[in-house]
Coordinates of C-alpha atoms in Angstrom, one line a residue:
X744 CA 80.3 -64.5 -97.4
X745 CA 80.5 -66.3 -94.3
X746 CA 79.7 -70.2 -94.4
X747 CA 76.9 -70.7 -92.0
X748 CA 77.5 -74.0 -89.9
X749 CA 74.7 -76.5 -89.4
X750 CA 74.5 -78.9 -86.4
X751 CA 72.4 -82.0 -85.9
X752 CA 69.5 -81.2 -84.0
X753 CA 69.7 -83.1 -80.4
X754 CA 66.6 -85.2 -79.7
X755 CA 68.0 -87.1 -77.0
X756 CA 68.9 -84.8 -74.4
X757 CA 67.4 -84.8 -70.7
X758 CA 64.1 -83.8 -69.5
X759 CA 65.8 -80.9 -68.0
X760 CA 68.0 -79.3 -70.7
X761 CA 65.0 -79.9 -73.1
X762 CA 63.3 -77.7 -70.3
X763 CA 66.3 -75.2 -70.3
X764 CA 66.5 -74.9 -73.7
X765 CA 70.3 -75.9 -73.8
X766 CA 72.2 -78.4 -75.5
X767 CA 72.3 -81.6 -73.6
X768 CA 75.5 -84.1 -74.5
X769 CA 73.3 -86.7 -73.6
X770 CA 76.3 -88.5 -71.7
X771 CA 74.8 -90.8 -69.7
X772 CA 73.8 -91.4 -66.5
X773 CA 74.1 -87.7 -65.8
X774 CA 74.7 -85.2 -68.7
X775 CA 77.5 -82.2 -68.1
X776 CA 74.8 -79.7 -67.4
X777 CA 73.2 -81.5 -64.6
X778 CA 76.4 -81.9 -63.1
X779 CA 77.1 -78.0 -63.0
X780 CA 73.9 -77.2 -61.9
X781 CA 74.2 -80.5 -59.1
X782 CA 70.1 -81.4 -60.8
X783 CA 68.2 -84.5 -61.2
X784 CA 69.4 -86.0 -64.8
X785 CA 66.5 -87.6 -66.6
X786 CA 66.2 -89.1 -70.0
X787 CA 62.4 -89.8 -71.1
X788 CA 60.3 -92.1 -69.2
X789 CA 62.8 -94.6 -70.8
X790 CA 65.7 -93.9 -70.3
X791 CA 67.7 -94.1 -66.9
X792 CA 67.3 -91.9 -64.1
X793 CA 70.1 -90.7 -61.9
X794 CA 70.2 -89.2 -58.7
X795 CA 71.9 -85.7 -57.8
X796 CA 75.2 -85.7 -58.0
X797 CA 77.3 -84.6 -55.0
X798 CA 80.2 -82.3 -55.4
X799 CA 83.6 -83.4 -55.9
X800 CA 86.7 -82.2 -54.4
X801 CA 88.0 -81.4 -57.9
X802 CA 86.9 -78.0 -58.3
X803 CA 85.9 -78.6 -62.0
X804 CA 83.2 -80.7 -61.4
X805 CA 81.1 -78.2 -59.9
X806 CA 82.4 -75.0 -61.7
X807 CA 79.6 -72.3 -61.6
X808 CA 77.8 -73.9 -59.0
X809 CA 78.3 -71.9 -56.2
X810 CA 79.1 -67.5 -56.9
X811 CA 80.7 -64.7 -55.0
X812 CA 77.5 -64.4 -53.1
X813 CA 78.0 -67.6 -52.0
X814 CA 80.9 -67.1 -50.6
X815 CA 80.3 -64.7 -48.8
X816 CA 77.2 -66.8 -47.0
X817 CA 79.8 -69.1 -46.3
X818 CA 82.0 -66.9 -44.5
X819 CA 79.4 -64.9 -42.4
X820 CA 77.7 -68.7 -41.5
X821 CA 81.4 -70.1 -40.1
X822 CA 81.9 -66.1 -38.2
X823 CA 78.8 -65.5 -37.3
X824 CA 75.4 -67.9 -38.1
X825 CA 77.4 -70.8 -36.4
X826 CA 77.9 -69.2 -33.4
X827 CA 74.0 -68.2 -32.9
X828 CA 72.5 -71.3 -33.7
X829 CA 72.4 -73.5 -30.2
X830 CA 74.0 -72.5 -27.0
X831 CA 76.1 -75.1 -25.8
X832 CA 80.2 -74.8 -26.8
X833 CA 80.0 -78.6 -28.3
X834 CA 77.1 -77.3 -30.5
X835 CA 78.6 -75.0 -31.4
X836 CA 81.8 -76.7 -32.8
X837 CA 79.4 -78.5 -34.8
X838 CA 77.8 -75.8 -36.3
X839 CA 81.0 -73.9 -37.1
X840 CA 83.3 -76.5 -38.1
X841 CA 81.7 -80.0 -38.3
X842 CA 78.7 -79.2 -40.6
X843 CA 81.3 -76.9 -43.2
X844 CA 84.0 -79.5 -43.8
X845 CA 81.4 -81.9 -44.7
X846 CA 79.5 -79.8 -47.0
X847 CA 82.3 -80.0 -49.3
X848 CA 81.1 -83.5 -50.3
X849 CA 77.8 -82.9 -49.0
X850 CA 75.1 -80.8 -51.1
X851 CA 72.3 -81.2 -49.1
X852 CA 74.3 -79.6 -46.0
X853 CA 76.2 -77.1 -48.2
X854 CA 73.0 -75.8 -49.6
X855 CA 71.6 -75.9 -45.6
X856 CA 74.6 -73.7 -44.0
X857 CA 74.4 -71.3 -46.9
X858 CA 70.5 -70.9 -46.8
X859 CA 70.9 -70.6 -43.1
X860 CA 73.6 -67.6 -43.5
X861 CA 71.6 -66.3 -46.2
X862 CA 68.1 -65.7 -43.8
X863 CA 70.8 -64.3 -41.2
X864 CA 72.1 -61.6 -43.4
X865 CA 68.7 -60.5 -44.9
X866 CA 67.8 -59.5 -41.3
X867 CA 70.7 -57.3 -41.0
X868 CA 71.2 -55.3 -44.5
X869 CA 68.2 -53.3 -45.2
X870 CA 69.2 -52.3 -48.7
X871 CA 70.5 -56.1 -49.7
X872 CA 68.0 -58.0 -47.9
X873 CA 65.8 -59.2 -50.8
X874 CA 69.2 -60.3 -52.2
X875 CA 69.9 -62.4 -49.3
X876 CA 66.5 -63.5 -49.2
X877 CA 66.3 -64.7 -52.4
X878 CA 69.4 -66.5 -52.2
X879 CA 68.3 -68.4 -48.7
X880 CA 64.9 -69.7 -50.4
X881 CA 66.7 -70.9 -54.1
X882 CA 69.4 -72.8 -51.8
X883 CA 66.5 -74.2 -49.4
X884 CA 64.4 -75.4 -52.3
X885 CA 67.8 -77.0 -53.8
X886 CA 68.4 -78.4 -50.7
X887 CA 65.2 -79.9 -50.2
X888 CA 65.5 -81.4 -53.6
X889 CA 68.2 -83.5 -52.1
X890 CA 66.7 -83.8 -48.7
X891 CA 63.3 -86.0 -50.1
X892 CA 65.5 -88.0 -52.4
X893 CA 67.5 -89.2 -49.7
X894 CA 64.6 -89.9 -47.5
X895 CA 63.6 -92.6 -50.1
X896 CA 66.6 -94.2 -49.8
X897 CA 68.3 -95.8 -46.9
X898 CA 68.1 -93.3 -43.8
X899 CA 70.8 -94.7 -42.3
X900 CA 73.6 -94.4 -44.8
X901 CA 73.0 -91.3 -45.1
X902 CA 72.1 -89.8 -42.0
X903 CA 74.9 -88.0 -41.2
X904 CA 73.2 -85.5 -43.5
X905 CA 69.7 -85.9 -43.2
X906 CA 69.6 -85.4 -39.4
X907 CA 71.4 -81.8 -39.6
X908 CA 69.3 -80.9 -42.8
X909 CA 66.4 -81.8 -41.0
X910 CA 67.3 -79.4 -38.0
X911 CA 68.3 -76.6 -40.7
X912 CA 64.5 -76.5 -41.8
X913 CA 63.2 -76.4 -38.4
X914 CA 65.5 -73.1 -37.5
X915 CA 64.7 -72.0 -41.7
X916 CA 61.1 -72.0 -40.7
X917 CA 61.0 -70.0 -37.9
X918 CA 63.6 -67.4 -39.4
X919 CA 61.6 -66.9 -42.4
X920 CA 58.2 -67.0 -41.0
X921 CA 59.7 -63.5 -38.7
X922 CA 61.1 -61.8 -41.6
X923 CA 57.4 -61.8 -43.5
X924 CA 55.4 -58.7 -43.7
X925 CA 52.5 -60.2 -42.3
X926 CA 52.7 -62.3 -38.9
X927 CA 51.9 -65.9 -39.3
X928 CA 48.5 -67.4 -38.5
X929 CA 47.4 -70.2 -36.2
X930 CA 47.6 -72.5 -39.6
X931 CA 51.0 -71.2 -40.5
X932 CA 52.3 -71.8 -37.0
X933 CA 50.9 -75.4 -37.2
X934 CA 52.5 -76.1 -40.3
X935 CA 55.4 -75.4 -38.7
X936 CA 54.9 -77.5 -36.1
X937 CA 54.9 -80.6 -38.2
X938 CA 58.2 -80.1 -39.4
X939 CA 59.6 -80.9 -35.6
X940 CA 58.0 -84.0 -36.2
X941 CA 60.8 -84.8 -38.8
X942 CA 63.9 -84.9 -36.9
X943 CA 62.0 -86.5 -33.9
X944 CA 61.4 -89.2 -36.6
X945 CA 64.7 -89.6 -37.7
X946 CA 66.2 -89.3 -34.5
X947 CA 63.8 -92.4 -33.2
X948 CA 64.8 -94.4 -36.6
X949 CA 68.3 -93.9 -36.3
X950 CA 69.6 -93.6 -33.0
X951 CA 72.5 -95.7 -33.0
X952 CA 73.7 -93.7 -35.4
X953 CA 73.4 -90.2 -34.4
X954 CA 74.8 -91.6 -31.1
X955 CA 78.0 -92.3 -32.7
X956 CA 78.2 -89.5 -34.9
X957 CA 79.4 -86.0 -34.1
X958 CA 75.9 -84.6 -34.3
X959 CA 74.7 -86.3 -30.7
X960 CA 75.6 -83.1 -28.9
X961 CA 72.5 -81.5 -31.2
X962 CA 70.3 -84.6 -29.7
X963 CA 71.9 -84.7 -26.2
X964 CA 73.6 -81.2 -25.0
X965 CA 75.7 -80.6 -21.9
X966 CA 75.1 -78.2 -19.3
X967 CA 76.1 -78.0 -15.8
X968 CA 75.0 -74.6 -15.1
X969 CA 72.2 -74.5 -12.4
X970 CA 68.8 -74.0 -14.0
X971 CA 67.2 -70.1 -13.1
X972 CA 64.5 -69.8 -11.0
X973 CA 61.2 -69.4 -12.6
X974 CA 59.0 -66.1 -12.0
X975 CA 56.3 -66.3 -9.9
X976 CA 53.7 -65.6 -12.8
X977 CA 55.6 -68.1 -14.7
X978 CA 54.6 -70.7 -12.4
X979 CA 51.2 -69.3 -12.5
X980 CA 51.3 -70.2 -15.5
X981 CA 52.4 -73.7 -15.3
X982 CA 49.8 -74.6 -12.4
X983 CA 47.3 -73.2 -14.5
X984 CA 48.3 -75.5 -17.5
X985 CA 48.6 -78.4 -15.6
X986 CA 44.4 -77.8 -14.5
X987 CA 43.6 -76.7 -18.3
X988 CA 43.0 -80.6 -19.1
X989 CA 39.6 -82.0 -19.8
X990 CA 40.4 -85.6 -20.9
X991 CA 43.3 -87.3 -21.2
X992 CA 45.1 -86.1 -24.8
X993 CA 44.5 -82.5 -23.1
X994 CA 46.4 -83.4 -20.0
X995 CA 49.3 -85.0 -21.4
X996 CA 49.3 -82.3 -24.0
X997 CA 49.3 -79.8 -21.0
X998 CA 51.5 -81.6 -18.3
X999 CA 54.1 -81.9 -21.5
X1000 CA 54.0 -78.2 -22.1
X1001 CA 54.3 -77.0 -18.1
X1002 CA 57.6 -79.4 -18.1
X1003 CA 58.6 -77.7 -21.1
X1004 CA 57.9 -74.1 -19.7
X1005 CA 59.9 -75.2 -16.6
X1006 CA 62.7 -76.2 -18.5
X1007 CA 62.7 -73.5 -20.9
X1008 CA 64.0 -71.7 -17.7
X1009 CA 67.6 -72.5 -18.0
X1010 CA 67.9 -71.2 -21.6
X1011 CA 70.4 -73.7 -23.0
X1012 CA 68.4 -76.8 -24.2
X1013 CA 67.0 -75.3 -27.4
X1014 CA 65.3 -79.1 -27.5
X1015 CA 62.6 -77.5 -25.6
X1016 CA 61.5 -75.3 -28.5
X1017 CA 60.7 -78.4 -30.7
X1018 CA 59.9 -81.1 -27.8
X1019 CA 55.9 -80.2 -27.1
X1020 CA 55.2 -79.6 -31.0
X1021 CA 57.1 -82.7 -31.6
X1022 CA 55.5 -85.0 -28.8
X1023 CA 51.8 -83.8 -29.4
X1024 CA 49.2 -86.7 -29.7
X1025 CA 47.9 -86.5 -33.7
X1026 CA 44.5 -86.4 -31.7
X1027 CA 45.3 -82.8 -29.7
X1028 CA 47.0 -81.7 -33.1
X1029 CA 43.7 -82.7 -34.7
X1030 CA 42.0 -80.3 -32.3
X1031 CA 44.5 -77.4 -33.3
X1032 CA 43.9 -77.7 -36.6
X1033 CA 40.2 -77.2 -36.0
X1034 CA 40.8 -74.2 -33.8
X1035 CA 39.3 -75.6 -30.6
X1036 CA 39.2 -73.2 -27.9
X1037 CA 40.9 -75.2 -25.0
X1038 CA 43.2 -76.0 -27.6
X1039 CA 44.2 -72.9 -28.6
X1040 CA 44.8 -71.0 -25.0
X1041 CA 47.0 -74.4 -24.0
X1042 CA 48.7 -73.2 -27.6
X1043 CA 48.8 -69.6 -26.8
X1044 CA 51.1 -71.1 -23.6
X1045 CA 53.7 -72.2 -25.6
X1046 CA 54.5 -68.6 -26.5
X1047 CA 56.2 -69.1 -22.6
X1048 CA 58.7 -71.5 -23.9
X1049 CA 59.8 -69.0 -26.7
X1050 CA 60.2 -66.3 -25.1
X1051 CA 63.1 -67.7 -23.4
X1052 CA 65.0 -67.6 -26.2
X1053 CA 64.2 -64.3 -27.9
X1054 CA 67.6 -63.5 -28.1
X1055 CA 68.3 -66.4 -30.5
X1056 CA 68.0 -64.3 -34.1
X1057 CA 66.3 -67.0 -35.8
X1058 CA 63.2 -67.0 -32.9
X1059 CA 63.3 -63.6 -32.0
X1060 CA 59.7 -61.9 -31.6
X1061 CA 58.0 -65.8 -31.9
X1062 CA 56.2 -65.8 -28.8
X1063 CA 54.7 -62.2 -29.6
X1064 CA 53.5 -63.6 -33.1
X1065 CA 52.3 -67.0 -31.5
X1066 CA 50.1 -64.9 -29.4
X1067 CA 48.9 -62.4 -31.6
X1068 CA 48.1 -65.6 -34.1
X1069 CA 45.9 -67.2 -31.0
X1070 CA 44.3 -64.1 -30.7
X1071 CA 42.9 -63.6 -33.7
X1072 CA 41.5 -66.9 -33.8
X1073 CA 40.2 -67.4 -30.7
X1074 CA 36.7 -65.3 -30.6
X1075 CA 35.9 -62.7 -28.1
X1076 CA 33.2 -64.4 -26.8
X1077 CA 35.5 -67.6 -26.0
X1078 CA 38.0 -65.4 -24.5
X1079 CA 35.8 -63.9 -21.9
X1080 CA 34.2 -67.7 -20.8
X1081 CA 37.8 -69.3 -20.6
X1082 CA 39.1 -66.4 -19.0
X1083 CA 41.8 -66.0 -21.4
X1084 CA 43.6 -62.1 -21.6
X1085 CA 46.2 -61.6 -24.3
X1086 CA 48.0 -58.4 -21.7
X1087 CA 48.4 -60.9 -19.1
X1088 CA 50.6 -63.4 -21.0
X1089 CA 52.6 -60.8 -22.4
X1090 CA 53.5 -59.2 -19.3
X1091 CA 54.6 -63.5 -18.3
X1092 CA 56.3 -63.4 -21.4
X1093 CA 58.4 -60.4 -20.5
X1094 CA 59.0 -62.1 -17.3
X1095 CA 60.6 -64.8 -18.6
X1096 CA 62.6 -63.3 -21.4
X1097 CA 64.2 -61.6 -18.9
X1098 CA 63.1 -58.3 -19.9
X1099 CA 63.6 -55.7 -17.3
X1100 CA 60.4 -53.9 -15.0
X1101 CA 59.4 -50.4 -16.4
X1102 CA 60.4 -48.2 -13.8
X1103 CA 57.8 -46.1 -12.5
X1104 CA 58.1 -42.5 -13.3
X1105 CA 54.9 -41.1 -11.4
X1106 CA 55.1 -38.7 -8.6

C-alpha cells in the first residue's frame, strides 16, 4: 500500500496564489509564481508589497510567460504592425526596431507591441480572430497593470516607457472600438477622447526627456513633402467651422479644429488625429458630454480629420462611425434648425479621403 505524503499546509503565501489556489514559496519580496506570471506580489496587508517585476534577459526568469501565440504577435508586429502605425520613415524605425529591443527588459512595452499585433491580426483571419482578440485585450489589461503603477512613481525615470505605452492605447482604442459589432456612441467616442489627453500630459511633464530620447520623432515628425491642396467642399467646411462659434470656448474649439482639418491634408502628421481631442477646453468637453447641439455638429466635423487617414488599419471606417454616432444623438428637429445633413459630410469625407468620383453611367 502506497504511503500517502502529508505536507504542511502554507498559510503565508501571497494574496494572489491564495487567489490562484497554488502553492506560494512565500520567498519574499516576490514569490516564484509572481515572477512567471510578471504579477503584483502581495503578502497580507502586512506584509511587504512589491512591484511587477520586469523580465530578465535570462530566459528562466520568465519561462511560460510569453507562448507560441506570442510569438507569432511578435513577428507579424516587427513585419507588418510596425510598418502601419505612423507614416514617417523615422517613425517607423521606431516602431519596428526601437520599441522591440526594448521590450525585452520592458513589460509594459512588450505587452503594448504584442496587443497591438494582436488587434491587427484579428482584423485579418476570419476563423482565428476571437483568438487574436482575446489575446490583444489579456496583454492590454496586463499592460495597463504596469502602465498605472508606473504613473505613481517617478514619470521621468521611466518615461522611456510610459510615453510609447501611452500612444499604444490611443491607437488600441480606436482599433478595438472598429472591430465591435456595434458602432460606438457619442459617449464611447468621448471616452476615447480622454485618453489623448494622456500622452499630451506626459509629453508637457516630460519634455526634456522625450526630446532626447529616440521616441521625439513620435512627438515631432519630419516631412518635406508639400502639403495637398484641400477640396473645395473641404474648405467649405473649414469656413463654416470657423463661423460655428457662439462664445469664446466654441471658437477656439472650432478655429482649433479648421487648422486641424487643413493639416489633416498632407496625410503624414498622424498628431492631427489626437491634437483637437487633446487641446479641447474641459468647458467645450463639458458641453460634449451633455450632447449640446452646437457641440455635437462642430464634433461631427472632426470626422473630416479622420477620413484622411482611412487607410491607416487601426482608423479605418472612424469618420463613418463618428458621424453615424452624431447622428443618432443629435435630434431631427435640431438637425433641420442648425442646418446640419449627415449626406453632405459624407460626400466631404469622400473628398478628402481621396476616394475617387462615381462615374456617371446615365445616358
Amino acid at each position: 500500500m502506497a504511503i500517502r505524503r502529508f505536507h504542511q499546509k502554507s498559510r503565508g503565501g501571497c494574496l494572489r496564489c491564495k487567489v490562484r489556489r497554488v502553492k506560494c514559496d512565500e520567498t519574499r519580496p516576490v514569490c516564484k509564481n509572481c515572477i512567471r506570471q510578471s504579477t503584483e506580489c502581495v503578502y497580507g496587508e502586512s506584509g511587504p508589497r512589491a512591484p511587477p517585476v520586469s523580465p530578465q534577459p535570462d530566459i528562466q526568469d520568465h519561462h511560460g510567460l510569453y507562448d507560441a501565440l506570442d510569438l507569432l504577435l511578435m513577428h507579424r508586429f516587427a513585419t507588418v504592425t510596425a510598418l502601419q502605425l505612423f507614416p514617417s520613415a523615422e517613425a517607423t524605425h521606431v516602431w519596428q526596431n526601437i520599441l522591440p529591443v526594448s521590450a525585452h527588459t520592458e513589460p509594459l512595452l512588450m505587452h503594448g507591441i504584442l496587443a497591438l499585433a494582436g488587434m491587427d491580426l484579428a482584423r485579418m483571419d476570419g476563423d482565428a480572430h476571437s483568438t487574436y482578440r482575446t489575446r490583444a485585450f489579456h496583454h492590454q489589461q496586463m499592460g495597463l497593470s504596469i502602465f498605472q503603477d508606473m504613473l505613481q512613481k517617478d514619470n521621468a525615470a521611466q518615461i522611456h516607457a510610459i510615453f510609447p505605452f501611452s500612444l499604444i492605447l490611443v491607437i488600441l482604442a480606436f482599433a478595438s472600438a472598429h472591430s465591435e459589432a456595434a458602432e460606438p456612441s457619442v459617449d464611447t467616442i468621448l471616452d476615447i477622447f480622454a485618453l489623448f489627453r494622456g500622452p499630451r500630459a506626459l509629453a508637457a511633464a516630460n519634455y526634456d526627456a522625450i526630446s532626447e530620447s529616440e521616441y521625439y520623432v513620435l512627438l515631432r515628425p519630419n516631412d518635406t513633402r508639400p502639403p495637398r491642396d484641400l477640396s473645395e467642399e473641404v474648405v467649405r467646411q473649414a469656413e463654416k467651422l470657423r463661423a460655428i462659434g457662439s462664445d469664446d470656448f466654441a471658437r477656439v474649439a472650432t478655429r482649433q479644429l479648421a487648422e486641424a482639418i487643413e493639416v489633416s491634408a498632407q496625410r503624414f502628421d498622424l498628431r492631427v488625429i489626437g491634437r483637437w481631442p487633446a487641446m479641447l477646453s474641459d468647458h467645450f468637453f463639458a458641453r460634449l458630454k451633455q450632447h449640446h447641439p452646437e457641440a455635437l455638429v462642430v464634433l461631427s466635423h472632426y470626422s473630416i480629420v479622420l477620413a484622411a487617414f482611412r487607410e491607416r488599419w487601426w482608423v479605418g471606417p472612424w469618420d463613418r462611425m463618428l458621424l453615424s454616432a452624431v447622428s443618432h444623438a443629435l435630434p431631427g428637429s435640431e438637425q433641420t434648425r442648425l442646418d446640419w445633413r449627415k449626406h453632405q459630410l459624407e460626400i466631404v469625407l469622400d473628398k478628402h479621403a481621396g476616394v475617387p468620383e462615381a462615374l456617371d453611367t446615365k445616358p
